[in-house]
mmCIF file of C-alpha atoms in Angstrom:
data_model
loop_
_atom_site.group_PDB
_atom_site.id
_atom_site.type_symbol
_atom_site.label_atom_id
_atom_site.label_comp_id
_atom_site.label_asym_id
_atom_site.label_seq_id
_atom_site.Cartn_x
_atom_site.Cartn_y
_atom_site.Cartn_z
ATOM 1 C CA MET M 300 93.756 68.708 124.737
ATOM 2 C CA LYS M 301 93.997 65.110 125.899
ATOM 3 C CA THR M 302 97.193 64.057 127.570
ATOM 4 C CA LYS M 303 99.161 61.017 126.469
ATOM 5 C CA LYS M 304 98.303 59.349 129.797
ATOM 6 C CA SER M 305 94.562 59.804 129.312
ATOM 7 C CA GLN M 306 94.795 58.491 125.748
ATOM 8 C CA ILE M 307 96.552 55.353 126.999
ATOM 9 C CA LYS M 308 93.837 54.819 129.628
ATOM 10 C CA LYS M 309 91.157 55.199 126.963
ATOM 11 C CA LYS M 310 92.835 52.627 124.706
ATOM 12 C CA ILE M 311 93.156 50.182 127.600
ATOM 13 C CA SER M 312 89.532 50.522 128.690
ATOM 14 C CA LYS M 313 87.916 50.406 125.240
ATOM 15 C CA LYS M 314 90.148 48.224 123.093
ATOM 16 C CA ASN M 315 92.228 46.137 125.459
ATOM 17 C CA PRO M 316 90.552 45.712 128.851
ATOM 18 C CA LEU M 317 93.042 44.293 131.317
ATOM 19 C CA LYS M 318 92.037 40.948 132.768
ATOM 20 C CA ASN M 319 95.423 39.734 133.869
ATOM 21 C CA LYS M 320 96.325 36.649 135.832
ATOM 22 C CA CYS M 321 99.842 35.930 137.017
ATOM 23 C CA VAL M 322 102.148 33.546 138.792
ATOM 24 C CA VAL M 323 104.975 35.146 140.773
ATOM 25 C CA PHE M 324 108.196 33.227 141.301
ATOM 26 C CA ASP M 325 111.085 34.177 143.518
ATOM 27 C CA PHE M 326 114.311 33.564 141.601
ATOM 28 C CA ASP M 327 117.065 32.202 143.859
ATOM 29 C CA GLN M 328 116.414 28.726 145.268
ATOM 30 C CA CYS M 329 112.830 28.897 144.017
ATOM 31 C CA LEU M 330 112.680 29.120 140.242
ATOM 32 C CA MET M 331 116.363 28.125 140.261
ATOM 33 C CA LYS M 332 117.917 25.352 142.341
ATOM 34 C CA GLN M 333 120.875 27.438 143.480
ATOM 35 C CA HIS M 334 121.264 30.946 144.869
ATOM 36 C CA TRP M 335 122.484 32.693 141.716
ATOM 37 C CA PHE M 336 122.842 36.083 143.366
ATOM 38 C CA SER M 337 125.282 34.661 145.907
ATOM 39 C CA LEU M 338 127.214 32.893 143.166
ATOM 40 C CA TYR M 339 127.476 35.779 140.696
ATOM 41 C CA LYS M 340 126.826 39.056 142.567
ATOM 42 C CA SER M 341 130.464 40.155 142.123
ATOM 43 C CA TYR M 342 130.430 39.504 138.350
ATOM 44 C CA ASN M 343 130.380 42.428 135.947
ATOM 45 C CA PRO M 344 127.951 42.323 132.950
ATOM 46 C CA GLU M 345 130.575 40.852 130.636
ATOM 47 C CA GLU M 346 131.352 38.059 133.091
ATOM 48 C CA ILE M 347 127.647 37.367 133.700
ATOM 49 C CA ASN M 348 127.082 36.944 129.956
ATOM 50 C CA LYS M 349 129.698 34.170 129.909
ATOM 51 C CA VAL M 350 127.868 32.095 132.542
ATOM 52 C CA THR M 351 126.302 28.981 131.027
ATOM 53 C CA VAL M 352 122.605 28.469 131.785
ATOM 54 C CA LYS M 353 121.166 24.946 131.560
ATOM 55 C CA LEU M 354 117.611 23.679 131.951
ATOM 56 C CA ASP M 355 118.892 21.475 134.777
ATOM 57 C CA ASP M 356 119.578 24.690 136.730
ATOM 58 C CA PHE M 357 115.816 25.208 137.147
ATOM 59 C CA GLY M 358 113.903 23.490 139.913
ATOM 60 C CA LEU M 359 111.580 22.003 137.314
ATOM 61 C CA GLU M 360 114.531 21.232 135.024
ATOM 62 C CA LYS M 361 113.609 20.647 131.352
ATOM 63 C CA ASP M 362 109.898 20.794 132.128
ATOM 64 C CA ILE M 363 110.126 24.514 132.913
ATOM 65 C CA ILE M 364 109.814 25.157 129.172
ATOM 66 C CA LYS M 365 106.649 23.060 128.996
ATOM 67 C CA LEU M 366 105.144 24.848 131.995
ATOM 68 C CA PHE M 367 105.977 28.331 130.709
ATOM 69 C CA ARG M 368 104.514 27.499 127.293
ATOM 70 C CA LYS M 369 101.292 26.341 128.967
ATOM 71 C CA LEU M 370 101.090 29.511 131.064
ATOM 72 C CA LYS M 371 101.680 31.645 127.976
ATOM 73 C CA SER M 372 98.966 29.791 126.037
ATOM 74 C CA LYS M 373 96.522 30.546 128.881
ATOM 75 C CA LYS M 374 97.593 34.229 128.918
ATOM 76 C CA ILE M 375 98.892 33.879 132.470
ATOM 77 C CA LYS M 376 101.737 36.322 133.040
ATOM 78 C CA ILE M 377 104.962 35.034 134.584
ATOM 79 C CA ILE M 378 106.588 37.422 137.040
ATOM 80 C CA ILE M 379 110.016 36.990 138.622
ATOM 81 C CA ALA M 380 110.180 38.928 141.920
ATOM 82 C CA SER M 381 113.641 38.830 143.444
ATOM 83 C CA PHE M 382 115.864 40.720 145.892
ATOM 84 C CA GLY M 383 118.750 39.844 143.567
ATOM 85 C CA LYS M 384 120.481 41.439 140.620
ATOM 86 C CA ARG M 385 118.434 42.231 137.512
ATOM 87 C CA GLU M 386 121.334 41.547 135.125
ATOM 88 C CA ILE M 387 121.710 37.978 136.412
ATOM 89 C CA ILE M 388 117.992 37.249 136.014
ATOM 90 C CA LYS M 389 117.900 38.735 132.518
ATOM 91 C CA HIS M 390 120.859 36.589 131.512
ATOM 92 C CA VAL M 391 119.141 33.408 132.704
ATOM 93 C CA LEU M 392 115.868 34.330 130.992
ATOM 94 C CA LYS M 393 117.571 34.704 127.604
ATOM 95 C CA LEU M 394 116.873 30.991 127.373
ATOM 96 C CA PHE M 395 113.161 31.833 127.078
ATOM 97 C CA THR M 396 113.688 34.667 124.593
ATOM 98 C CA SER M 397 114.912 32.045 122.133
ATOM 99 C CA GLU M 398 111.613 30.200 122.782
ATOM 100 C CA GLY M 399 109.585 33.231 121.693
ATOM 101 C CA PHE M 400 108.811 34.717 125.121
ATOM 102 C CA LYS M 401 108.687 38.503 125.390
ATOM 103 C CA ILE M 402 110.446 39.708 128.534
ATOM 104 C CA ILE M 403 110.077 43.138 130.130
ATOM 105 C CA ASP M 404 111.006 44.946 133.341
ATOM 106 C CA LEU M 405 107.964 45.270 135.579
ATOM 107 C CA LYS M 406 108.477 49.026 135.909
ATOM 108 C CA ASN M 407 108.084 49.404 132.125
ATOM 109 C CA ILE M 408 104.615 47.839 131.947
ATOM 110 C CA ASN M 409 102.097 50.465 130.833
ATOM 111 C CA GLY M 410 99.057 48.416 129.848
ATOM 112 C CA LEU M 411 99.763 48.358 126.130
ATOM 113 C CA LYS M 412 103.145 46.644 125.883
ATOM 114 C CA LYS M 413 102.786 42.949 125.175
ATOM 115 C CA PHE M 414 104.871 40.647 127.344
ATOM 116 C CA ASP M 415 104.974 37.112 128.713
ATOM 117 C CA ILE M 416 107.533 37.438 131.517
ATOM 118 C CA ALA M 417 108.298 40.462 133.710
ATOM 119 C CA ILE M 418 111.157 41.006 136.150
ATOM 120 C CA SER M 419 110.921 42.870 139.461
ATOM 121 C CA THR M 420 113.924 43.638 141.678
ATOM 122 C CA PRO M 421 114.431 46.040 144.621
ATOM 123 C CA SER M 422 115.318 48.905 142.263
ATOM 124 C CA ASP M 423 111.591 49.024 141.365
ATOM 125 C CA ILE M 424 110.689 49.948 144.946
ATOM 126 C CA LEU M 425 110.874 53.267 146.780
ATOM 127 C CA VAL M 426 112.174 53.185 150.348
ATOM 128 C CA PRO M 427 109.442 54.015 152.911
ATOM 129 C CA SER M 428 110.537 57.667 153.088
ATOM 130 C CA GLY M 429 110.061 57.960 149.317
ATOM 131 C CA ASP M 430 113.462 59.656 148.939
ATOM 132 C CA TYR M 431 115.120 57.053 146.715
ATOM 133 C CA TYR M 432 114.795 53.529 145.301
ATOM 134 C CA TYR M 433 116.381 50.455 146.796
ATOM 135 C CA SER M 434 119.440 48.988 145.073
ATOM 136 C CA ASP M 435 119.362 45.479 143.650
ATOM 137 C CA GLY M 436 120.670 42.977 146.153
ATOM 138 C CA MET M 437 119.010 44.743 149.100
ATOM 139 C CA LYS M 438 116.272 43.227 151.234
ATOM 140 C CA VAL M 439 113.145 45.368 150.991
ATOM 141 C CA ILE M 440 111.349 46.488 154.146
ATOM 142 C CA GLY M 441 108.057 44.599 154.187
ATOM 143 C CA ASP M 442 109.600 41.460 152.666
ATOM 144 C CA LYS M 443 108.198 40.742 149.174
ATOM 145 C CA ASN M 444 104.915 42.590 149.799
ATOM 146 C CA PRO M 445 106.021 45.895 148.216
ATOM 147 C CA GLN M 446 106.882 43.996 145.023
ATOM 148 C CA LEU M 447 103.667 41.982 145.148
ATOM 149 C CA ASP M 448 101.699 45.199 145.608
ATOM 150 C CA LEU M 449 103.474 46.747 142.610
ATOM 151 C CA ILE M 450 102.765 43.657 140.505
ATOM 152 C CA LYS M 451 99.105 43.838 141.479
ATOM 153 C CA LYS M 452 98.997 47.516 140.513
ATOM 154 C CA LYS M 453 100.906 47.198 137.242
ATOM 155 C CA LEU M 454 98.878 44.213 136.040
ATOM 156 C CA HIS M 455 95.567 45.635 137.301
ATOM 157 C CA ILE M 456 94.892 42.465 139.302
ATOM 158 C CA LYS M 457 91.429 42.863 140.793
ATOM 159 C CA ASN M 458 91.132 39.654 142.792
ATOM 160 C CA ILE M 459 94.392 38.410 144.317
ATOM 161 C CA LYS M 460 92.687 35.273 145.638
ATOM 162 C CA LYS M 461 91.678 34.144 142.131
ATOM 163 C CA ASP M 462 94.185 35.716 139.762
ATOM 164 C CA MET M 463 97.591 35.781 141.490
ATOM 165 C CA ILE M 464 99.720 33.084 143.123
ATOM 166 C CA PHE M 465 103.188 33.473 144.681
ATOM 167 C CA PHE M 466 106.035 31.007 145.286
ATOM 168 C CA ASP M 467 109.145 31.729 147.367
ATOM 169 C CA ASP M 468 111.699 29.784 149.406
ATOM 170 C CA SER M 469 111.738 32.330 152.257
ATOM 171 C CA PRO M 470 109.302 31.709 155.141
ATOM 172 C CA ASP M 471 109.419 35.438 155.998
ATOM 173 C CA ASN M 472 108.324 36.418 152.479
ATOM 174 C CA ILE M 473 105.582 33.790 152.453
ATOM 175 C CA ASN M 474 104.244 34.662 155.918
ATOM 176 C CA SER M 475 104.118 38.380 155.105
ATOM 177 C CA ALA M 476 102.312 37.637 151.834
ATOM 178 C CA LEU M 477 99.773 35.413 153.594
ATOM 179 C CA GLU M 478 99.153 38.098 156.210
ATOM 180 C CA SER M 479 98.263 40.448 153.340
ATOM 181 C CA GLU M 480 95.892 37.791 151.939
ATOM 182 C CA TYR M 481 98.018 36.826 148.928
ATOM 183 C CA ILE M 482 97.921 33.163 147.916
ATOM 184 C CA ALA M 483 101.464 32.025 148.662
ATOM 185 C CA TYR M 484 103.424 28.787 149.016
ATOM 186 C CA GLN M 485 106.894 28.104 150.344
ATOM 187 C CA VAL M 486 108.956 25.906 148.006
ATOM 188 C CA LYS M 487 112.680 25.160 147.766
ATOM 189 C CA PRO M 488 112.849 24.987 144.832
ATOM 190 C CA PHE M 489 109.663 25.041 142.736
ATOM 191 C CA SER M 490 109.566 21.509 141.346
ATOM 192 C CA LYS M 491 107.371 18.534 140.518
ATOM 193 C CA SER M 492 107.048 17.751 144.236
ATOM 194 C CA GLN M 493 106.888 21.340 145.515
ATOM 195 C CA GLY M 494 104.482 23.899 144.099
ATOM 196 C CA LEU M 495 103.580 22.414 140.734
ATOM 197 C CA GLN M 496 100.367 20.776 141.908
ATOM 198 C CA GLN M 497 99.230 23.940 143.693
ATOM 199 C CA LEU M 498 99.858 25.977 140.552
ATOM 200 C CA LYS M 499 97.975 23.507 138.352
ATOM 201 C CA GLU M 500 94.989 23.453 140.695
ATOM 202 C CA PHE M 501 94.933 27.242 141.170
ATOM 203 C CA PHE M 502 94.632 27.980 137.447
ATOM 204 C CA GLY M 503 93.074 24.656 136.349
ATOM 205 C CA LEU M 504 96.044 23.860 134.134
ATOM 206 C CA ASP M 505 95.810 20.698 132.059
ATOM 207 C CA ILE M 506 99.472 19.754 131.793
ATOM 208 C CA GLU M 507 101.227 16.420 132.209
ATOM 209 C CA ILE M 508 104.682 16.600 133.765
ATOM 210 C CA GLN M 509 106.057 13.253 134.904
#
């Protein structure tokens, strides 16, 4: 009798072969101008839900919607990889849910679920001993590489030099990623003058943002 896992693999390989591409953004002071974790880490879920999110909070400001729409149209997955708090990121990304984007936790990707944006935080990652998962808000040993490796695995990225690009404000995260041969750029924040041109060139995006 075939297991559920083998049936899923069969469906992926025959009906929906995975040919994913993705852009990975750090959240605090990269996708966003400010360090949201530092600002709201002590907030409970009810308090977080009362925080107002504006397009001006993003490094790319109002043009973030235009960029995300272009990425979605090209079937390029958008991944947020942060050491911060998942609840804060989910609250901010509600802005994109209203724009028709499907958002999922990275750990819930199974090859068949459709999504546009995925979120990865330390609670996705096992500590090196394998005894337990990190807690959100903790720095992961290995910088962002454990999350990048998980993204690569979950999205079945075959060629990280052609299909995956990473932006972060931390030089440590960027240097570790480069050492592991990921394509990575330091930006603070991701904006018209920092990162946008590299992203456009990497995926050949035809998008005008003034």
